[in-house]
Amino acid sequence: MAKGDPKKPKDKMSAYAFFVQTCREEHKKKSPEVSVNFAEFSEKSSEKWKTMSGKEKSKFDEMAKANKVCYDWEMKDYGPAKRGKKKDLNVPQRPQSGFFLFCSEFHPKIKSTNPDISIGDVAKKLGEMWNNLNDSEKQPYTTKAAKLKEKYEKDVADYKSKGKSDGAKGPAKVAQKKVEEEDEEDEEEEEEEKDE
């Protein structure tokens, strides 16, 4: 595919890029008629970024993580991966974190209700949704992530001892599917107990 392919998803954005974009939007809202000197704006943004605490930056880090999930999601449908070294497809893949499991669940819902929404806006929305959840609402995702991590660590040990891992789909995908099936069974049991 050509470099200028219009179907290719927009590139991932870093936490700093989200920060600069936010600063630009705030500036436009405050003074829409004032033109901005790009060099001065970049320098001021950079200085402000350097003085921000980790807590202040965390919002933008979450947005960048969500953006990466969306980008990876859309790149799966776009076409083949970049050429390079051939990978061992049987190497266990790291499991997703609770946040990424959350994004995997809600990304399609956001895209289906807003088909024209950009990757960045989807990432912002997912980051905001995650940040607005309380610990008990995040618990199912973090628990599932912990189970996947446990399974991953076992798969890595098996892979290293055998030299290769079984399963064409990859152990991480198989582990995730198994954990999801177990969670569905747990939910069904809870519903049955509520009905009784």
mmCIF file of C-alpha atoms in Angstrom:
data_model
loop_
_atom_site.group_PDB
_atom_site.id
_atom_site.type_symbol
_atom_site.label_atom_id
_atom_site.label_comp_id
_atom_site.label_asym_id
_atom_site.label_seq_id
_atom_site.Cartn_x
_atom_site.Cartn_y
_atom_site.Cartn_z
ATOM 1 C CA MET A 1 0.000 0.000 0.000
ATOM 2 C CA ALA A 2 1.252 3.468 -0.789
ATOM 3 C CA LYS A 3 2.414 5.941 1.833
ATOM 4 C CA GLY A 4 -0.391 8.333 1.003
ATOM 5 C CA ASP A 5 -3.095 5.692 1.346
ATOM 6 C CA PRO A 6 -6.265 7.506 2.503
ATOM 7 C CA LYS A 7 -7.623 4.303 4.085
ATOM 8 C CA LYS A 8 -4.683 4.009 6.465
ATOM 9 C CA PRO A 9 -5.620 4.919 10.066
ATOM 10 C CA LYS A 10 -4.061 8.064 11.493
ATOM 11 C CA ASP A 11 -0.821 7.483 13.384
ATOM 12 C CA LYS A 12 -0.760 7.009 17.143
ATOM 13 C CA MET A 13 -0.502 10.102 19.302
ATOM 14 C CA SER A 14 1.777 10.439 22.310
ATOM 15 C CA ALA A 15 0.705 11.812 25.690
ATOM 16 C CA TYR A 16 2.558 15.029 24.857
ATOM 17 C CA ALA A 17 0.736 15.327 21.509
ATOM 18 C CA PHE A 18 -2.613 15.064 23.321
ATOM 19 C CA PHE A 19 -1.434 17.736 25.749
ATOM 20 C CA VAL A 20 -0.452 20.120 22.924
ATOM 21 C CA GLN A 21 -3.741 19.440 21.141
ATOM 22 C CA THR A 22 -5.633 20.284 24.341
ATOM 23 C CA CYS A 23 -3.633 23.512 24.778
ATOM 24 C CA ARG A 24 -4.379 24.465 21.169
ATOM 25 C CA GLU A 25 -8.114 23.844 21.639
ATOM 26 C CA GLU A 26 -8.157 25.884 24.862
ATOM 27 C CA HIS A 27 -6.356 28.739 23.133
ATOM 28 C CA LYS A 28 -8.843 28.691 20.235
ATOM 29 C CA LYS A 29 -11.772 28.844 22.690
ATOM 30 C CA LYS A 30 -10.281 31.745 24.667
ATOM 31 C CA SER A 31 -9.190 33.834 21.684
ATOM 32 C CA PRO A 32 -10.420 32.485 18.359
ATOM 33 C CA GLU A 33 -9.468 35.671 16.467
ATOM 34 C CA VAL A 34 -5.814 35.718 17.606
ATOM 35 C CA SER A 35 -3.370 33.935 15.321
ATOM 36 C CA VAL A 36 -0.676 31.857 16.989
ATOM 37 C CA ASN A 37 3.050 31.880 16.344
ATOM 38 C CA PHE A 38 3.797 28.169 16.125
ATOM 39 C CA ALA A 39 7.363 28.436 17.490
ATOM 40 C CA GLU A 40 6.274 30.428 20.559
ATOM 41 C CA PHE A 41 3.281 28.180 21.160
ATOM 42 C CA SER A 42 5.460 25.048 20.956
ATOM 43 C CA GLU A 43 8.019 26.501 23.336
ATOM 44 C CA LYS A 44 5.381 27.526 25.906
ATOM 45 C CA SER A 45 3.678 24.124 25.638
ATOM 46 C CA SER A 46 6.993 22.354 26.110
ATOM 47 C CA GLU A 47 7.848 24.426 29.193
ATOM 48 C CA LYS A 48 4.419 23.813 30.708
ATOM 49 C CA TRP A 49 4.712 20.052 30.023
ATOM 50 C CA LYS A 50 8.097 19.908 31.765
ATOM 51 C CA THR A 51 6.709 21.524 34.924
ATOM 52 C CA MET A 52 3.618 19.315 35.162
ATOM 53 C CA SER A 53 3.439 16.614 37.817
ATOM 54 C CA GLY A 54 3.039 12.937 36.982
ATOM 55 C CA LYS A 55 -0.539 13.109 38.234
ATOM 56 C CA GLU A 56 -1.357 15.946 35.829
ATOM 57 C CA LYS A 57 0.283 14.042 32.963
ATOM 58 C CA SER A 58 -1.537 10.794 33.800
ATOM 59 C CA LYS A 59 -4.717 12.010 32.062
ATOM 60 C CA PHE A 60 -2.764 12.433 28.825
ATOM 61 C CA ASP A 61 -0.970 9.101 29.344
ATOM 62 C CA GLU A 62 -4.374 7.369 29.572
ATOM 63 C CA MET A 63 -5.484 9.118 26.396
ATOM 64 C CA ALA A 64 -2.321 7.936 24.598
ATOM 65 C CA LYS A 65 -2.872 4.357 25.813
ATOM 66 C CA ALA A 66 -6.479 4.402 24.632
ATOM 67 C CA ASN A 67 -5.349 5.892 21.329
ATOM 68 C CA LYS A 68 -2.831 3.060 20.885
ATOM 69 C CA VAL A 69 -5.585 0.491 21.494
ATOM 70 C CA CYS A 70 -7.783 2.157 18.880
ATOM 71 C CA TYR A 71 -4.893 2.456 16.436
ATOM 72 C CA ASP A 72 -3.919 -1.200 16.864
ATOM 73 C CA TRP A 73 -7.583 -2.172 16.494
ATOM 74 C CA GLU A 74 -7.937 -0.288 13.222
ATOM 75 C CA MET A 75 -4.551 -1.434 11.894
ATOM 76 C CA LYS A 76 -5.681 -5.071 12.210
ATOM 77 C CA ASP A 77 -8.282 -4.383 9.546
ATOM 78 C CA TYR A 78 -6.011 -2.176 7.448
ATOM 79 C CA GLY A 79 -3.534 -4.678 6.107
ATOM 80 C CA PRO A 80 -0.348 -6.637 6.699
ATOM 81 C CA ALA A 81 2.142 -5.578 9.342
ATOM 82 C CA LYS A 82 5.408 -3.922 8.380
ATOM 83 C CA ARG A 83 8.022 -6.211 6.929
ATOM 84 C CA GLY A 84 10.949 -7.065 9.103
ATOM 85 C CA LYS A 85 12.289 -9.964 11.083
ATOM 86 C CA LYS A 86 10.058 -12.993 11.115
ATOM 87 C CA LYS A 87 8.587 -13.502 14.539
ATOM 88 C CA ASP A 88 7.996 -16.760 16.294
ATOM 89 C CA LEU A 89 4.202 -16.753 16.333
ATOM 90 C CA ASN A 90 4.136 -19.218 19.215
ATOM 91 C CA VAL A 91 5.842 -16.884 21.682
ATOM 92 C CA PRO A 92 3.365 -16.075 24.467
ATOM 93 C CA GLN A 93 2.026 -12.557 24.090
ATOM 94 C CA ARG A 94 1.771 -10.297 27.087
ATOM 95 C CA PRO A 95 -1.790 -10.082 28.370
ATOM 96 C CA GLN A 96 -3.772 -6.872 28.286
ATOM 97 C CA SER A 97 -4.084 -4.674 31.356
ATOM 98 C CA GLY A 98 -7.470 -3.972 32.919
ATOM 99 C CA PHE A 99 -7.618 -0.665 31.077
ATOM 100 C CA PHE A 100 -7.014 -2.311 27.695
ATOM 101 C CA LEU A 101 -9.625 -5.002 28.408
ATOM 102 C CA PHE A 102 -12.052 -2.163 29.173
ATOM 103 C CA CYS A 103 -11.095 -0.434 25.905
ATOM 104 C CA SER A 104 -11.526 -3.648 23.927
ATOM 105 C CA GLU A 105 -15.069 -3.924 25.235
ATOM 106 C CA PHE A 106 -16.141 -0.308 24.757
ATOM 107 C CA HIS A 107 -14.260 0.674 21.577
ATOM 108 C CA PRO A 108 -16.732 -1.059 19.221
ATOM 109 C CA LYS A 109 -19.688 0.463 21.092
ATOM 110 C CA ILE A 110 -18.308 3.991 20.747
ATOM 111 C CA LYS A 111 -17.461 3.461 17.063
ATOM 112 C CA SER A 112 -20.902 2.009 16.306
ATOM 113 C CA THR A 113 -22.733 4.945 17.903
ATOM 114 C CA ASN A 114 -20.333 7.503 16.348
ATOM 115 C CA PRO A 115 -18.969 6.027 13.080
ATOM 116 C CA ASP A 116 -17.283 9.287 12.002
ATOM 117 C CA ILE A 117 -15.435 9.827 15.295
ATOM 118 C CA SER A 118 -11.634 10.066 15.028
ATOM 119 C CA ILE A 119 -9.199 7.684 16.745
ATOM 120 C CA GLY A 120 -8.063 10.490 19.024
ATOM 121 C CA ASP A 121 -11.607 11.304 20.091
ATOM 122 C CA VAL A 122 -12.353 7.628 20.750
ATOM 123 C CA ALA A 123 -9.180 7.454 22.847
ATOM 124 C CA LYS A 124 -10.186 10.568 24.798
ATOM 125 C CA LYS A 125 -13.645 9.165 25.429
ATOM 126 C CA LEU A 126 -12.269 5.792 26.581
ATOM 127 C CA GLY A 127 -9.756 7.510 28.869
ATOM 128 C CA GLU A 128 -12.483 9.693 30.389
ATOM 129 C CA MET A 129 -14.804 6.713 30.844
ATOM 130 C CA TRP A 130 -12.051 4.710 32.587
ATOM 131 C CA ASN A 131 -11.111 7.622 34.850
ATOM 132 C CA ASN A 132 -14.759 8.093 35.855
ATOM 133 C CA LEU A 133 -15.112 4.469 36.994
ATOM 134 C CA ASN A 134 -14.745 3.748 40.688
ATOM 135 C CA ASP A 135 -12.606 0.875 41.961
ATOM 136 C CA SER A 136 -15.520 -1.569 42.185
ATOM 137 C CA GLU A 137 -16.463 -0.845 38.554
ATOM 138 C CA LYS A 138 -12.836 -1.382 37.463
ATOM 139 C CA GLN A 139 -12.572 -4.609 39.480
ATOM 140 C CA PRO A 140 -13.897 -7.033 36.800
ATOM 141 C CA TYR A 141 -11.292 -5.760 34.337
ATOM 142 C CA THR A 142 -8.398 -5.787 36.788
ATOM 143 C CA THR A 143 -9.374 -9.263 38.021
ATOM 144 C CA LYS A 144 -9.532 -10.586 34.462
ATOM 145 C CA ALA A 145 -6.160 -8.949 33.734
ATOM 146 C CA ALA A 146 -4.638 -10.615 36.810
ATOM 147 C CA LYS A 147 -5.939 -14.025 35.678
ATOM 148 C CA LEU A 148 -4.537 -13.456 32.202
ATOM 149 C CA LYS A 149 -1.180 -12.437 33.654
ATOM 150 C CA GLU A 150 -1.087 -15.587 35.776
ATOM 151 C CA LYS A 151 -1.837 -17.710 32.715
ATOM 152 C CA TYR A 152 0.754 -15.793 30.692
ATOM 153 C CA GLU A 153 3.460 -16.469 33.261
ATOM 154 C CA LYS A 154 2.659 -20.204 33.127
ATOM 155 C CA ASP A 155 2.699 -20.122 29.313
ATOM 156 C CA VAL A 156 6.087 -18.373 29.312
ATOM 157 C CA ALA A 157 7.504 -21.012 31.651
ATOM 158 C CA ASP A 158 6.091 -23.788 29.422
ATOM 159 C CA TYR A 159 7.399 -22.077 26.300
ATOM 160 C CA LYS A 160 10.886 -21.738 27.747
ATOM 161 C CA SER A 161 10.941 -25.337 28.959
ATOM 162 C CA LYS A 162 9.688 -26.764 25.642
ATOM 163 C CA GLY A 163 11.400 -24.276 23.407
ATOM 164 C CA LYS A 164 8.084 -23.691 21.650
ATOM 165 C CA SER A 165 4.480 -23.266 22.630
ATOM 166 C CA ASP A 166 1.502 -25.182 21.314
ATOM 167 C CA GLY A 167 -1.519 -23.518 19.756
ATOM 168 C CA ALA A 168 -1.734 -21.629 16.503
ATOM 169 C CA LYS A 169 -3.763 -18.807 18.000
ATOM 170 C CA GLY A 170 -1.096 -17.991 20.557
ATOM 171 C CA PRO A 171 -1.297 -18.698 24.268
ATOM 172 C CA ALA A 172 -2.329 -15.191 25.273
ATOM 173 C CA LYS A 173 -5.409 -15.273 23.033
ATOM 174 C CA VAL A 174 -6.322 -18.759 24.232
ATOM 175 C CA ALA A 175 -5.816 -17.690 27.849
ATOM 176 C CA GLN A 176 -7.964 -14.597 27.369
ATOM 177 C CA LYS A 177 -10.759 -16.643 25.798
ATOM 178 C CA LYS A 178 -10.591 -19.180 28.645
ATOM 179 C CA VAL A 179 -10.738 -16.444 31.307
ATOM 180 C CA GLU A 180 -13.664 -14.776 29.500
ATOM 181 C CA GLU A 181 -15.538 -18.095 29.400
ATOM 182 C CA GLU A 182 -14.884 -18.605 33.120
ATOM 183 C CA ASP A 183 -16.135 -15.080 33.846
ATOM 184 C CA GLU A 184 -19.297 -15.696 31.827
ATOM 185 C CA GLU A 185 -19.909 -18.892 33.823
ATOM 186 C CA ASP A 186 -19.368 -16.965 37.095
ATOM 187 C CA GLU A 187 -21.829 -14.274 35.969
ATOM 188 C CA GLU A 188 -24.424 -16.910 35.045
ATOM 189 C CA GLU A 189 -24.033 -18.560 38.462
ATOM 190 C CA GLU A 190 -24.458 -15.188 40.190
ATOM 191 C CA GLU A 191 -27.624 -14.481 38.188
ATOM 192 C CA GLU A 192 -29.035 -17.893 39.078
ATOM 193 C CA GLU A 193 -28.321 -17.268 42.768
ATOM 194 C CA LYS A 194 -30.099 -13.879 42.562
ATOM 195 C CA ASP A 195 -33.137 -15.506 40.941
ATOM 196 C CA GLU A 196 -33.432 -18.074 43.748
#
